[in-house]
Amino acid sequence: MGAAVATIVLKVVAWRLSGSVGLLSDAAESLVNLVAAIVALIALKLSITPPNERFNYGRSKAEYFSAITEGVLIFLAAAAILYSGVKRFIHPQPLDNVGVSLLVSALASVLNGAVAWVLLTHGKREHSATLTADGKHLLTDVWTSVGVIVGVGLVWVSKWDRFDALVALAVGANILVTGFKLITSSGAALMDVSLPEEDCRQIEDFMRSYCGAEVKFHAIRTREAGYRRFVDFHMLVPGEWTVRHGHDVMEDLIDAMLAKWSDLRVMGHLEPADDPRSYEDLDV
């Protein structure tokens, strides 16, 4: 949030010095960053609240509402930017103080890039949809700023004022794509999308290699909810095993899985391999 305020100030200064609609569009996107950061903070605080009687599984999915909100804000910012770009293309205006304005905008971009790196690093480590979405948005803002700087520089060199409007239109189109990706990915997560295919394969391979040939698995299901990842499975064991022995084997497996993937929430269901009813849920 502090970085967003700082970049807004810097980019507004750059816009006021030059009169560039491209730099104005860049400042507008930074305003979206500030609102998104506030929403992200609220969502993160809500997502880490412990489970209670009403929310037995916690509220980690609150992160996805933050990401969707950010996507909607990006769409609104893109609409304003595209409108300004079309208007300036029809009525081009010369720019002032371009050199100083570009220097100020470049400083803001460096600051945004540093924050984006921090957010993406922690988002990946914590499996946080909110931090990852905010980091991707800021990274998009960085590339947007680079494009704006190049475009305004071309105006300065070529003296063709409509370059400025074309840059604004390109910025608007670019962040529309970012907003669409944020909304679609968060919407899928709200509908309990499974873990990435590679993660599922690693988990299943580990389970089968850990337990050996006597133990089989089916009905392996995964899902993610914010920073939480869930795995459910049915374990089929020889019918002559005691309940205690089968339970101990399954508990050992779950402990091993948690030691390898500490962010997992694992639930197993024990079934005898020689009972036909154990196979009624193969397609569940």
Coordinates of C-alpha atoms in Angstrom, one line a residue:
M1 CA 0.0 0.0 0.0
G2 CA 2.9 2.3 0.8
A3 CA 4.5 1.5 -2.6
A4 CA 1.2 2.2 -4.4
V5 CA 0.9 5.6 -2.8
A6 CA 4.5 6.4 -3.7
T7 CA 4.1 5.4 -7.3
I8 CA 0.8 7.2 -7.7
V9 CA 2.5 10.4 -6.5
L10 CA 5.4 9.9 -8.8
K11 CA 3.3 9.1 -11.9
V12 CA 0.9 12.0 -11.3
V13 CA 3.9 14.3 -11.1
A14 CA 5.2 12.8 -14.4
W15 CA 1.8 13.3 -16.0
R16 CA 1.4 16.9 -14.8
L17 CA 4.9 17.7 -16.1
S18 CA 4.3 16.3 -19.5
G19 CA 0.6 16.3 -20.1
S20 CA 0.9 12.7 -21.6
V21 CA -2.2 10.6 -21.6
G22 CA 0.0 7.6 -21.6
L23 CA 1.5 8.6 -18.3
L24 CA -2.0 9.5 -17.0
S25 CA -3.1 5.9 -17.9
D26 CA -0.1 4.6 -16.0
A27 CA -1.0 6.6 -12.9
A28 CA -4.6 5.4 -13.2
E29 CA -3.5 1.8 -13.0
S30 CA -1.4 2.6 -9.9
L31 CA -4.6 3.9 -8.3
V32 CA -6.1 0.5 -9.0
N33 CA -3.1 -1.0 -7.3
L34 CA -3.8 0.9 -4.1
V35 CA -7.4 -0.1 -3.9
A36 CA -6.5 -3.7 -4.7
A37 CA -3.8 -3.7 -1.9
I38 CA -6.5 -2.5 0.6
V39 CA -8.9 -5.3 -0.5
A40 CA -6.0 -7.8 -0.4
L41 CA -5.1 -6.9 3.2
I42 CA -8.7 -7.3 4.3
A43 CA -9.0 -10.7 2.5
L44 CA -5.7 -12.0 3.9
K45 CA -6.7 -11.1 7.4
L46 CA -10.0 -12.8 7.0
S47 CA -8.5 -15.9 5.3
I48 CA -6.2 -16.7 8.2
T49 CA -8.9 -16.6 10.9
P50 CA -9.1 -20.0 12.5
P51 CA -12.1 -22.3 11.9
N52 CA -15.1 -21.9 14.1
E53 CA -18.6 -23.5 14.6
R54 CA -20.0 -21.6 11.5
F55 CA -16.9 -22.0 9.2
N56 CA -15.6 -25.4 10.1
Y57 CA -13.0 -25.3 7.3
G58 CA -11.9 -21.8 7.9
R59 CA -12.3 -18.9 5.4
S60 CA -9.2 -19.2 3.2
K61 CA -11.4 -18.8 0.1
A62 CA -11.7 -15.1 1.0
E63 CA -8.5 -14.7 -1.0
Y64 CA -10.3 -15.5 -4.3
F65 CA -12.8 -12.7 -3.7
S66 CA -9.9 -10.3 -3.4
A67 CA -8.4 -11.5 -6.7
I68 CA -11.8 -11.2 -8.5
T69 CA -12.3 -7.7 -7.1
E70 CA -8.8 -6.8 -8.4
G71 CA -9.8 -8.2 -11.8
V72 CA -12.9 -6.1 -11.9
L73 CA -11.0 -3.0 -10.9
I74 CA -8.5 -3.6 -13.7
F75 CA -11.4 -3.8 -16.2
L76 CA -12.7 -0.4 -14.9
A77 CA -9.2 1.2 -15.2
A78 CA -8.8 -0.3 -18.7
A79 CA -12.1 1.3 -19.8
A80 CA -11.0 4.7 -18.5
I81 CA -7.6 4.4 -20.2
L82 CA -9.1 3.3 -23.5
Y83 CA -11.5 6.2 -23.4
S84 CA -8.6 8.7 -22.8
G85 CA -6.5 7.1 -25.5
V86 CA -9.2 7.4 -28.2
K87 CA -9.9 11.0 -27.2
R88 CA -6.3 11.9 -27.3
F89 CA -5.8 10.1 -30.7
I90 CA -8.6 12.2 -32.2
H91 CA -7.3 15.4 -30.5
P92 CA -3.5 15.1 -30.2
Q93 CA -1.6 17.5 -28.0
P94 CA 2.2 18.2 -27.8
L95 CA 4.0 17.0 -24.6
D96 CA 6.2 19.1 -22.2
N97 CA 9.1 18.3 -20.0
V98 CA 9.4 14.8 -21.4
G99 CA 12.9 14.0 -20.2
V100 CA 12.1 14.7 -16.5
S101 CA 8.7 13.0 -16.7
L102 CA 10.2 9.8 -18.1
L103 CA 12.9 9.8 -15.3
V104 CA 10.2 10.1 -12.6
S105 CA 8.1 7.3 -14.2
A106 CA 11.1 5.1 -14.4
L107 CA 11.7 5.5 -10.7
A108 CA 8.1 4.5 -10.0
S109 CA 8.6 1.4 -12.2
V110 CA 11.7 0.3 -10.3
L111 CA 9.7 0.6 -7.0
N112 CA 6.8 -1.4 -8.4
G113 CA 9.1 -4.1 -9.7
A114 CA 10.7 -4.6 -6.3
V115 CA 7.3 -4.9 -4.6
A116 CA 6.1 -7.3 -7.3
W117 CA 9.1 -9.6 -6.8
V118 CA 8.4 -9.7 -3.0
L119 CA 4.7 -10.5 -3.5
L120 CA 5.3 -13.2 -6.1
T121 CA 8.0 -14.9 -4.0
H122 CA 5.9 -15.0 -0.9
G123 CA 2.7 -15.9 -2.9
K124 CA 4.4 -18.9 -4.4
R125 CA 5.8 -20.0 -1.1
E126 CA 2.5 -19.6 0.8
H127 CA 0.2 -20.7 -2.0
S128 CA -1.6 -17.4 -1.6
A129 CA -4.0 -16.4 -4.5
T130 CA -4.1 -12.9 -3.1
L131 CA -0.4 -12.3 -3.0
T132 CA 0.2 -13.9 -6.4
A133 CA -2.6 -11.9 -8.0
D134 CA -1.3 -8.7 -6.5
G135 CA 2.2 -9.5 -7.6
K136 CA 1.2 -10.4 -11.2
H137 CA -0.9 -7.2 -11.4
L138 CA 2.1 -5.1 -10.2
L139 CA 4.4 -6.9 -12.7
T140 CA 2.0 -6.1 -15.4
D141 CA 2.1 -2.5 -14.2
V142 CA 5.9 -2.5 -14.5
W143 CA 5.7 -3.7 -18.2
T144 CA 3.0 -1.2 -18.8
S145 CA 5.2 1.6 -17.5
V146 CA 8.1 0.4 -19.7
G147 CA 5.8 0.5 -22.7
V148 CA 4.6 4.0 -21.7
I149 CA 8.1 5.2 -21.3
V150 CA 9.1 3.9 -24.7
G151 CA 6.0 5.3 -26.3
V152 CA 6.4 8.8 -24.8
G153 CA 10.1 8.6 -25.7
L154 CA 9.0 8.0 -29.4
V155 CA 6.7 11.0 -29.2
W156 CA 9.7 13.1 -28.0
V157 CA 12.0 11.8 -30.8
S158 CA 9.5 11.6 -33.7
K159 CA 7.4 14.6 -32.8
W160 CA 4.3 12.6 -33.8
D161 CA 1.9 13.3 -30.9
R162 CA -0.5 10.4 -31.7
F163 CA 2.2 7.9 -30.5
D164 CA 1.1 9.0 -27.0
A165 CA -2.5 7.9 -27.6
L166 CA -1.4 4.6 -29.2
V167 CA 0.6 3.8 -26.1
A168 CA -2.5 4.5 -23.9
L169 CA -4.6 2.2 -26.0
A170 CA -2.0 -0.6 -25.8
V171 CA -1.8 -0.2 -22.1
G172 CA -5.6 -0.5 -21.8
A173 CA -5.7 -3.6 -23.9
N174 CA -2.9 -5.2 -22.0
I175 CA -4.4 -4.8 -18.6
L176 CA -7.8 -6.0 -19.9
V177 CA -6.1 -9.3 -20.6
T178 CA -4.6 -9.3 -17.0
G179 CA -8.0 -8.7 -15.5
F180 CA -9.6 -11.5 -17.5
K181 CA -6.9 -14.0 -16.4
L182 CA -7.3 -13.0 -12.7
I183 CA -11.1 -13.4 -12.8
T184 CA -11.1 -16.8 -14.6
S185 CA -8.4 -18.3 -12.4
S186 CA -10.1 -17.2 -9.2
G187 CA -13.5 -18.3 -10.4
A188 CA -12.2 -21.8 -11.1
A189 CA -10.7 -21.9 -7.6
L190 CA -14.0 -20.9 -6.0
M191 CA -15.5 -24.0 -7.7
D192 CA -12.9 -26.3 -6.0
V193 CA -10.6 -26.8 -8.9
S194 CA -8.2 -29.7 -8.3
L195 CA -4.5 -29.1 -7.7
P196 CA -2.2 -28.7 -10.7
E197 CA -1.7 -32.0 -12.6
E198 CA 2.0 -32.2 -11.7
D199 CA 1.3 -31.8 -8.0
C200 CA -1.4 -34.5 -8.2
R201 CA 1.0 -36.9 -9.9
Q202 CA 3.7 -36.3 -7.3
I203 CA 1.3 -36.9 -4.4
E204 CA -0.2 -40.1 -5.9
D205 CA 3.3 -41.5 -6.8
F206 CA 4.5 -40.8 -3.2
M207 CA 1.4 -42.5 -1.7
R208 CA 1.8 -45.7 -3.8
S209 CA 5.6 -45.9 -3.3
Y210 CA 5.3 -45.4 0.5
C211 CA 2.8 -48.1 1.1
G212 CA 4.0 -50.8 -1.2
A213 CA 2.2 -53.5 -3.2
E214 CA -0.3 -54.7 -0.5
V215 CA -2.0 -51.3 -0.3
K216 CA -4.1 -49.8 -3.1
F217 CA -5.7 -46.4 -3.5
H218 CA -8.7 -44.9 -5.3
A219 CA -11.1 -42.0 -5.1
I220 CA -8.1 -39.7 -4.7
R221 CA -9.4 -36.1 -4.8
T222 CA -7.6 -32.8 -4.4
R223 CA -8.7 -29.2 -4.2
E224 CA -7.3 -25.9 -3.1
A225 CA -8.8 -23.0 -1.1
G226 CA -6.5 -20.0 -0.9
Y227 CA -3.3 -21.1 0.9
R228 CA -4.8 -24.4 2.0
R229 CA -4.5 -27.5 -0.1
F230 CA -6.7 -30.6 0.5
V231 CA -6.2 -34.3 -0.4
D232 CA -8.8 -37.0 0.3
F233 CA -8.3 -40.7 -0.6
H234 CA -9.6 -44.2 0.0
M235 CA -7.0 -46.8 1.1
L236 CA -7.7 -50.4 0.3
V237 CA -5.9 -52.9 2.6
P238 CA -6.0 -56.7 2.9
G239 CA -9.2 -57.9 4.6
E240 CA -7.3 -59.9 7.2
W241 CA -5.6 -56.8 8.6
T242 CA -6.9 -55.6 12.0
V243 CA -8.5 -52.1 12.1
R244 CA -5.6 -51.0 14.3
H245 CA -3.0 -52.1 11.8
G246 CA -4.7 -50.5 8.8
H247 CA -5.2 -47.3 10.8
D248 CA -1.6 -47.2 11.8
V249 CA -0.4 -47.7 8.2
M250 CA -2.7 -44.9 7.0
E251 CA -1.7 -42.5 9.9
D252 CA 2.0 -43.2 9.1
L253 CA 1.3 -42.4 5.4
I254 CA -0.5 -39.1 6.3
D255 CA 2.4 -38.1 8.7
A256 CA 4.9 -38.8 5.9
M257 CA 2.8 -36.7 3.5
L258 CA 2.6 -33.8 5.9
A259 CA 6.4 -34.0 6.5
K260 CA 6.9 -33.6 2.8
W261 CA 4.1 -31.1 2.1
S262 CA 3.4 -29.2 5.3
D263 CA 0.6 -27.1 3.7
L264 CA -1.6 -30.2 2.9
R265 CA -4.8 -31.1 4.8
V266 CA -5.1 -34.9 4.3
M267 CA -8.1 -37.2 5.1
G268 CA -8.1 -40.9 4.4
H269 CA -10.8 -43.5 4.4
L270 CA -9.9 -47.2 5.2
E271 CA -11.5 -50.0 3.2
P272 CA -11.0 -53.8 2.9
A273 CA -9.7 -54.8 -0.5
D274 CA -11.7 -58.0 -0.7
D275 CA -15.1 -56.3 -0.1
P276 CA -17.1 -55.6 -3.3
R277 CA -18.7 -52.5 -1.6
S278 CA -15.2 -50.9 -1.4
Y279 CA -15.3 -50.4 -5.2
E280 CA -18.7 -48.8 -5.5
D281 CA -17.2 -45.4 -5.2
L282 CA -14.5 -45.7 -7.9
D283 CA -16.0 -42.9 -9.9
V284 CA -16.7 -40.6 -7.0

